[in-house]
CSV table of C-alpha atoms in Angstrom, one decimal:
chain,number,residue,atom,x,y,z
A,642,MET,CA,0.1,0.0,-0.2
A,643,PRO,CA,1.9,3.3,-0.8
A,644,GLU,CA,2.4,5.4,1.9
A,645,THR,CA,0.9,9.2,1.8
A,646,LEU,CA,2.6,12.0,3.1
A,647,SER,CA,0.3,14.9,4.5
A,648,ASP,CA,3.2,17.0,4.6
A,649,THR,CA,3.8,17.6,1.6
A,650,LEU,CA,4.1,20.8,-0.1
A,651,LEU,CA,1.9,22.0,-2.8
A,652,LEU,CA,3.7,25.1,-4.7
A,653,GLN,CA,2.2,24.9,-7.5
A,654,GLU,CA,-1.1,25.8,-5.4
A,655,THR,CA,0.9,27.1,-3.0
A,656,LEU,CA,2.7,29.8,-6.0
A,657,PRO,CA,1.1,30.4,-8.9
A,658,PHE,CA,3.8,29.0,-12.2
A,659,TRP,CA,3.8,30.1,-15.8
A,660,GLN,CA,6.3,29.2,-18.6
A,661,TRP,CA,5.9,30.7,-21.7
A,662,ASP,CA,4.5,29.1,-24.6
A,663,THR,CA,6.8,29.8,-27.4
A,664,THR,CA,4.2,28.4,-29.8
A,665,ILE,CA,1.8,31.7,-30.0
A,666,GLU,CA,2.0,35.4,-29.5
A,667,TRP,CA,3.2,37.2,-26.6
A,668,SER,CA,0.3,38.8,-24.1
A,669,THR,CA,0.7,42.8,-24.0
A,670,ALA,CA,-1.9,42.1,-20.4
A,671,GLU,CA,-0.5,42.2,-17.2
A,672,VAL,CA,-0.3,39.6,-15.0
A,673,ASP,CA,-0.1,39.9,-11.3
A,674,THR,CA,2.3,37.4,-9.8
A,675,GLY,CA,1.9,39.1,-6.4
A,676,ILE,CA,5.6,40.7,-7.1
A,677,PRO,CA,6.1,43.7,-8.1
A,678,PHE,CA,9.0,43.6,-10.0
A,679,ASP,CA,9.3,47.0,-10.7
A,680,SER,CA,10.8,47.9,-7.5
A,681,ILE,CA,13.5,45.1,-7.8
A,682,HIS,CA,14.3,45.9,-10.6
A,683,ARG,CA,14.0,49.3,-11.5
A,684,PRO,CA,13.7,50.3,-15.1
A,685,ARG,CA,17.0,52.9,-16.8
A,686,GLU,CA,16.3,55.4,-17.7
A,687,LYS,CA,18.5,56.2,-21.0
A,688,VAL,CA,20.8,59.5,-20.9
A,689,ASP,CA,20.4,61.4,-24.0
A,690,THR,CA,23.8,62.8,-25.5
A,691,VAL,CA,24.9,65.6,-24.0
A,692,PHE,CA,27.0,68.0,-26.5
A,693,ARG,CA,29.7,70.8,-24.8
A,694,LYS,CA,31.8,73.0,-26.4
A,695,SER,CA,35.8,72.1,-27.8
A,696,LEU,CA,38.1,73.2,-25.9
A,697,PHE,CA,40.2,74.5,-28.9
A,698,GLN,CA,37.5,76.5,-30.8
A,699,ARG,CA,38.7,80.3,-31.0
A,700,HIS,CA,42.1,80.1,-29.0
A,701,THR,CA,45.5,80.8,-30.3
A,702,LEU,CA,46.2,77.5,-30.3
A,703,GLN,CA,45.3,76.2,-33.5
A,704,VAL,CA,46.2,73.4,-35.7
A,705,GLN,CA,49.7,73.6,-38.0
A,706,HIS,CA,49.9,69.7,-38.9
A,707,GLN,CA,46.8,68.2,-41.2
A,708,ASN,CA,48.8,64.9,-40.9
A,709,PHE,CA,50.4,62.6,-38.0
A,710,ILE,CA,53.7,64.3,-36.7
A,711,GLU,CA,56.9,61.5,-36.6
A,712,ARG,CA,58.1,60.4,-33.5
A,713,PRO,CA,61.5,61.5,-32.6
A,714,ASP,CA,63.8,58.9,-32.6
A,715,THR,CA,65.8,59.7,-29.5
A,716,HIS,CA,68.2,55.6,-29.7
A,717,GLU,CA,71.8,56.9,-30.8
A,718,PRO,CA,73.0,55.9,-33.7
A,719,ALA,CA,74.3,52.1,-33.5
A,720,TRP,CA,77.7,53.4,-35.0
A,721,ILE,CA,78.3,55.0,-31.3
A,722,PHE,CA,78.9,51.9,-29.4
A,723,ILE,CA,80.4,50.3,-31.9
A,724,SER,CA,83.0,53.6,-31.8
A,725,LEU,CA,82.9,53.0,-28.3
A,726,LEU,CA,83.5,50.3,-28.8
A,727,LEU,CA,86.7,49.9,-30.5
A,728,LEU,CA,87.6,53.1,-28.7
A,729,THR,CA,88.0,50.7,-25.2
A,730,GLY,CA,89.8,48.0,-27.1
A,731,LEU,CA,92.0,50.5,-28.4
A,732,ILE,CA,93.2,52.5,-25.0
A,733,CYS,CA,93.3,49.2,-24.0
A,734,LEU,CA,96.0,47.6,-26.6
A,735,TYR,CA,98.1,50.4,-26.2
A,736,PHE,CA,98.0,50.2,-22.7
A,737,HIS,CA,99.1,46.5,-23.3
A,738,LEU,CA,101.5,47.2,-25.7
A,739,ARG,CA,103.9,49.6,-24.3
A,740,THR,CA,103.3,48.2,-21.2
A,741,ILE,CA,102.1,50.6,-19.1
A,742,LYS,CA,100.5,50.7,-15.6
A,743,LEU,CA,97.8,53.1,-14.4
A,744,PRO,CA,100.0,53.8,-10.4
A,745,ALA,CA,103.0,55.0,-12.3
A,746,LEU,CA,101.4,56.7,-15.7
A,747,MET,CA,99.4,58.9,-12.9
A,748,LYS,CA,103.3,59.6,-11.0
A,749,ALA,CA,104.7,60.3,-13.9
A,750,LEU,CA,102.5,63.3,-14.4
A,751,VAL,CA,103.9,64.8,-11.2
A,752,ASP,CA,107.5,64.0,-11.3
A,753,ARG,CA,109.2,64.2,-14.0
A,754,ARG,CA,112.3,61.5,-12.6
A,755,ALA,CA,108.9,59.3,-12.7
A,756,MET,CA,108.1,60.7,-16.2
A,757,GLU,CA,110.9,59.9,-17.9
A,758,ARG,CA,111.9,56.3,-16.3
A,759,LEU,CA,108.5,55.1,-18.1
A,760,VAL,CA,109.6,56.4,-21.4
A,761,ARG,CA,112.9,54.5,-20.9
A,762,ASP,CA,111.2,51.1,-19.6
A,763,CYS,CA,108.1,51.7,-22.1
A,764,ASN,CA,110.2,52.3,-25.0
A,765,LEU,CA,108.6,56.1,-26.3
A,766,ASN,CA,111.8,57.4,-27.5
A,767,ARG,CA,110.7,57.9,-31.0
A,768,THR,CA,107.0,60.2,-31.7
A,769,VAL,CA,106.0,57.5,-33.7
A,770,MET,CA,105.7,56.0,-30.4
A,771,MET,CA,103.8,58.4,-28.3
A,772,LEU,CA,101.4,59.2,-31.0
A,773,PRO,CA,98.5,57.2,-30.7
A,774,MET,CA,98.5,59.1,-27.4
A,775,GLY,CA,97.2,62.3,-28.7
A,776,LEU,CA,95.2,60.3,-32.3
A,777,LEU,CA,92.8,58.6,-29.1
A,778,VAL,CA,92.3,61.6,-27.4
A,779,VAL,CA,91.0,63.1,-30.6
A,780,ALA,CA,88.8,60.5,-31.1
A,781,THR,CA,87.3,60.3,-27.5
A,782,VAL,CA,86.8,64.4,-27.6
A,783,CYS,CA,85.7,64.7,-31.3
A,784,LEU,CA,82.6,62.6,-29.8
A,785,PRO,CA,80.7,64.2,-27.5
A,786,VAL,CA,82.3,68.0,-30.1
A,787,HIS,CA,79.9,66.0,-33.3
A,788,HIS,CA,76.9,64.9,-31.1
A,789,ILE,CA,76.1,69.1,-29.7
A,790,ALA,CA,77.6,70.8,-32.4
A,791,MET,CA,76.0,69.0,-35.8
A,792,PRO,CA,74.3,65.5,-34.7
A,793,GLN,CA,72.4,65.7,-38.2
A,794,THR,CA,76.1,64.4,-39.8
A,795,GLY,CA,76.5,60.9,-38.4
A,796,LEU,CA,79.1,59.1,-39.1
A,797,ARG,CA,81.3,60.5,-41.9
A,798,GLY,CA,80.4,64.2,-40.2
A,799,TYR,CA,82.1,62.9,-36.9
A,800,LEU,CA,85.2,61.2,-39.3
A,801,MET,CA,85.3,64.2,-41.0
A,802,ILE,CA,85.7,65.9,-37.1
A,803,ALA,CA,87.9,63.3,-36.0
A,804,ILE,CA,90.6,63.3,-38.9
A,805,GLY,CA,90.5,67.2,-39.0
A,806,ALA,CA,91.4,67.5,-35.7
A,807,ALA,CA,93.4,64.7,-35.5
A,808,LEU,CA,95.4,66.7,-38.7
A,809,LEU,CA,95.5,70.3,-35.9
A,810,TYR,CA,97.4,67.9,-33.9
A,811,ILE,CA,100.0,67.0,-35.7
A,812,LEU,CA,100.4,70.5,-36.7
A,813,ARG,CA,100.3,71.5,-33.4
A,814,ASN,CA,103.2,69.4,-32.5
A,815,SER,CA,105.8,70.2,-34.8
A,816,ILE,CA,104.5,74.3,-34.5
A,817,LEU,CA,105.5,73.2,-31.0
A,818,ARG,CA,108.8,71.6,-32.2
A,819,LEU,CA,109.8,75.3,-34.6
A,820,LEU,CA,110.6,77.4,-31.9
A,821,GLY,CA,111.8,74.7,-29.2
A,822,ASN,CA,114.8,74.7,-32.6
A,823,THR,CA,114.1,78.3,-33.5
A,824,PHE,CA,115.4,79.2,-29.8
A,825,GLU,CA,117.4,76.2,-29.5
A,826,ASN,CA,115.6,75.2,-26.6
A,827,LYS,CA,115.1,71.4,-27.8
A,828,THR,CA,115.0,69.6,-24.5
A,829,GLY,CA,112.1,71.5,-22.7
A,830,VAL,CA,110.2,71.5,-25.9
A,831,THR,CA,111.2,67.1,-26.3
A,832,LEU,CA,109.6,67.5,-22.1
A,833,TYR,CA,106.7,69.9,-22.7
A,834,ILE,CA,105.1,67.5,-25.5
A,835,ILE,CA,106.1,64.1,-23.5
A,836,ASN,CA,104.4,65.3,-20.5
A,837,ASN,CA,101.1,66.3,-23.0
A,838,TYR,CA,101.5,62.7,-24.3
A,839,PHE,CA,100.3,61.4,-21.2
A,840,PHE,CA,98.0,63.8,-20.0
A,841,HIS,CA,96.1,63.5,-23.3
A,842,LEU,CA,96.3,59.6,-22.5
A,843,VAL,CA,94.9,60.0,-18.7
A,844,GLU,CA,92.3,61.7,-20.6
A,845,ALA,CA,91.4,59.5,-23.4
A,846,THR,CA,90.9,56.7,-21.0
A,847,VAL,CA,88.4,58.8,-18.7
A,848,VAL,CA,86.5,60.1,-20.9
A,849,THR,CA,86.2,56.8,-22.9
A,850,VAL,CA,84.5,55.7,-19.6
A,851,LEU,CA,82.7,59.2,-19.3
A,852,LEU,CA,80.5,59.1,-22.8
A,853,PHE,CA,78.9,55.5,-22.2
A,854,PRO,CA,76.6,57.7,-19.5
A,855,PHE,CA,76.7,60.5,-21.5
A,856,PHE,CA,74.8,58.6,-23.9
A,857,TYR,CA,72.7,55.6,-22.6
A,858,LEU,CA,71.8,57.4,-19.2
A,859,PRO,CA,67.9,58.5,-19.9
A,860,GLY,CA,67.8,62.6,-18.3
A,861,GLY,CA,71.5,62.4,-17.7
A,862,GLN,CA,72.7,63.8,-21.2
A,863,THR,CA,73.8,66.9,-19.9
A,864,ALA,CA,74.5,66.8,-16.3
A,865,MET,CA,77.6,64.1,-17.9
A,866,LEU,CA,79.3,67.1,-20.3
A,867,TYR,CA,79.8,69.1,-17.3
A,868,ILE,CA,81.6,66.7,-16.1
A,869,ILE,CA,83.6,66.0,-18.8
A,870,GLY,CA,83.6,69.6,-20.0
A,871,GLY,CA,85.2,70.4,-15.5
A,872,PHE,CA,87.5,67.6,-16.5
A,873,ILE,CA,89.2,68.2,-19.4
A,874,ALA,CA,89.3,71.4,-17.7
A,875,LEU,CA,91.4,70.2,-14.5
A,876,ALA,CA,93.2,68.1,-17.1
A,877,PHE,CA,94.4,71.6,-19.1
A,878,ILE,CA,95.1,73.3,-16.1
A,879,ILE,CA,97.0,71.0,-13.7
A,880,ARG,CA,98.8,70.4,-17.7
A,881,PHE,CA,99.5,74.5,-18.6
A,882,GLY,CA,100.9,74.2,-14.9
A,883,ARG,CA,103.6,72.0,-15.7
A,884,GLY,CA,104.4,72.7,-18.5
A,885,ILE,CA,105.3,76.1,-16.6
A,886,LYS,CA,107.2,74.0,-13.9
A,887,VAL,CA,109.7,72.1,-16.7
A,888,PHE,CA,110.1,76.0,-19.2
A,889,LEU,CA,110.9,78.2,-15.8
A,890,THR,CA,112.9,75.1,-13.8
A,891,LEU,CA,115.0,74.8,-17.8
A,892,PRO,CA,118.8,76.7,-17.0
A,893,ASN,CA,118.2,78.4,-20.7
A,894,SER,CA,117.5,82.1,-21.5
A,895,SER,CA,115.1,81.7,-24.3
A,896,SER,CA,112.5,80.2,-22.1
A,897,PHE,CA,110.8,82.8,-20.5
A,898,TYR,CA,109.9,83.5,-24.6
A,899,LEU,CA,109.8,80.7,-25.5
A,900,PHE,CA,106.7,80.4,-23.3
A,901,TYR,CA,105.2,83.1,-24.4
A,902,TYR,CA,104.7,81.2,-27.5
A,903,LEU,CA,103.9,77.9,-26.7
A,904,CYS,CA,101.3,79.9,-24.4
A,905,ILE,CA,99.7,81.2,-28.2
A,906,VAL,CA,100.1,77.7,-29.3
A,907,GLU,CA,97.8,76.3,-26.8
A,908,LEU,CA,95.5,78.9,-26.7
A,909,ILE,CA,94.3,79.4,-29.4
A,910,PRO,CA,93.4,76.2,-30.9
A,911,ILE,CA,91.3,75.9,-27.2
A,912,LEU,CA,89.7,79.3,-28.3
A,913,ALA,CA,89.2,78.1,-31.0
A,914,LEU,CA,87.1,75.4,-30.8
A,915,VAL,CA,84.4,77.1,-28.3
A,916,LYS,CA,83.2,79.2,-30.2
A,917,TRP,CA,82.7,77.0,-33.6
A,918,ILE,CA,80.8,74.7,-30.6
A,919,ILE,CA,79.2,77.6,-29.4
A,920,TYR,CA,78.2,78.5,-33.2
A,921,ASN,CA,77.3,75.2,-34.9
A,922,GLY,CA,75.4,74.3,-30.8
A,923,SER,CA,73.0,78.1,-31.1
A,924,ALA,CA,72.8,77.6,-34.8
A,925,SER,CA,71.5,73.4,-35.2
């Protein structure tokens, strides 16, 4: 005999159940289900489109370009990175081939005996052995100069500046030797040129290291430019002071007059270079 449950809830009789028939059209008559659907799901009001006056009409900043403007390329060209690696390798190779030790080089900058000993031990008695020191500093310093004055010329412009500066550097040393022979003070001029070579090797080494953050440090190019310029200026002052000491300590009556000409030879190229950088930098 089947069991009859008396506690069964007859939901069909308590709550109405609606099943929409998909075969007939929906009725438009309202059906009272006892639940206010409007209080649960309120109708979403559609907001009208709001038109506002443009801020870019009738003002001084009118549109000048109708086409798309290309984004400026702030990345340095690949030849600069290759040049920095090449300069670094050449400096290290020169130190290795000439067996120059950095402590001995730094001591030679302030001590004449140490400078003569370094020339003898490293076989730097001939000019052709010391000429790469000057060419390295020329190639190194020309990189920031080219970047400031004429960066749009690219690698070709840099090579033109470097070759021209190298020829002027060789001409400058030739004029110094000519003055030494003219005033019969060849020894003093030779010591002065050797001292310049050692200072230039140090400048090339330090400036090459500083050029990496100069080109590849975001937002630090201006600061690094001041640091490089300050270092070169400080090295020039110290080197000039050493040159004064060399000429004034040598017993020669014409050394003091020769020193005047050496000052002219040293200062005129620097003043011309500064004027050229300022003119080209402002023009670009």
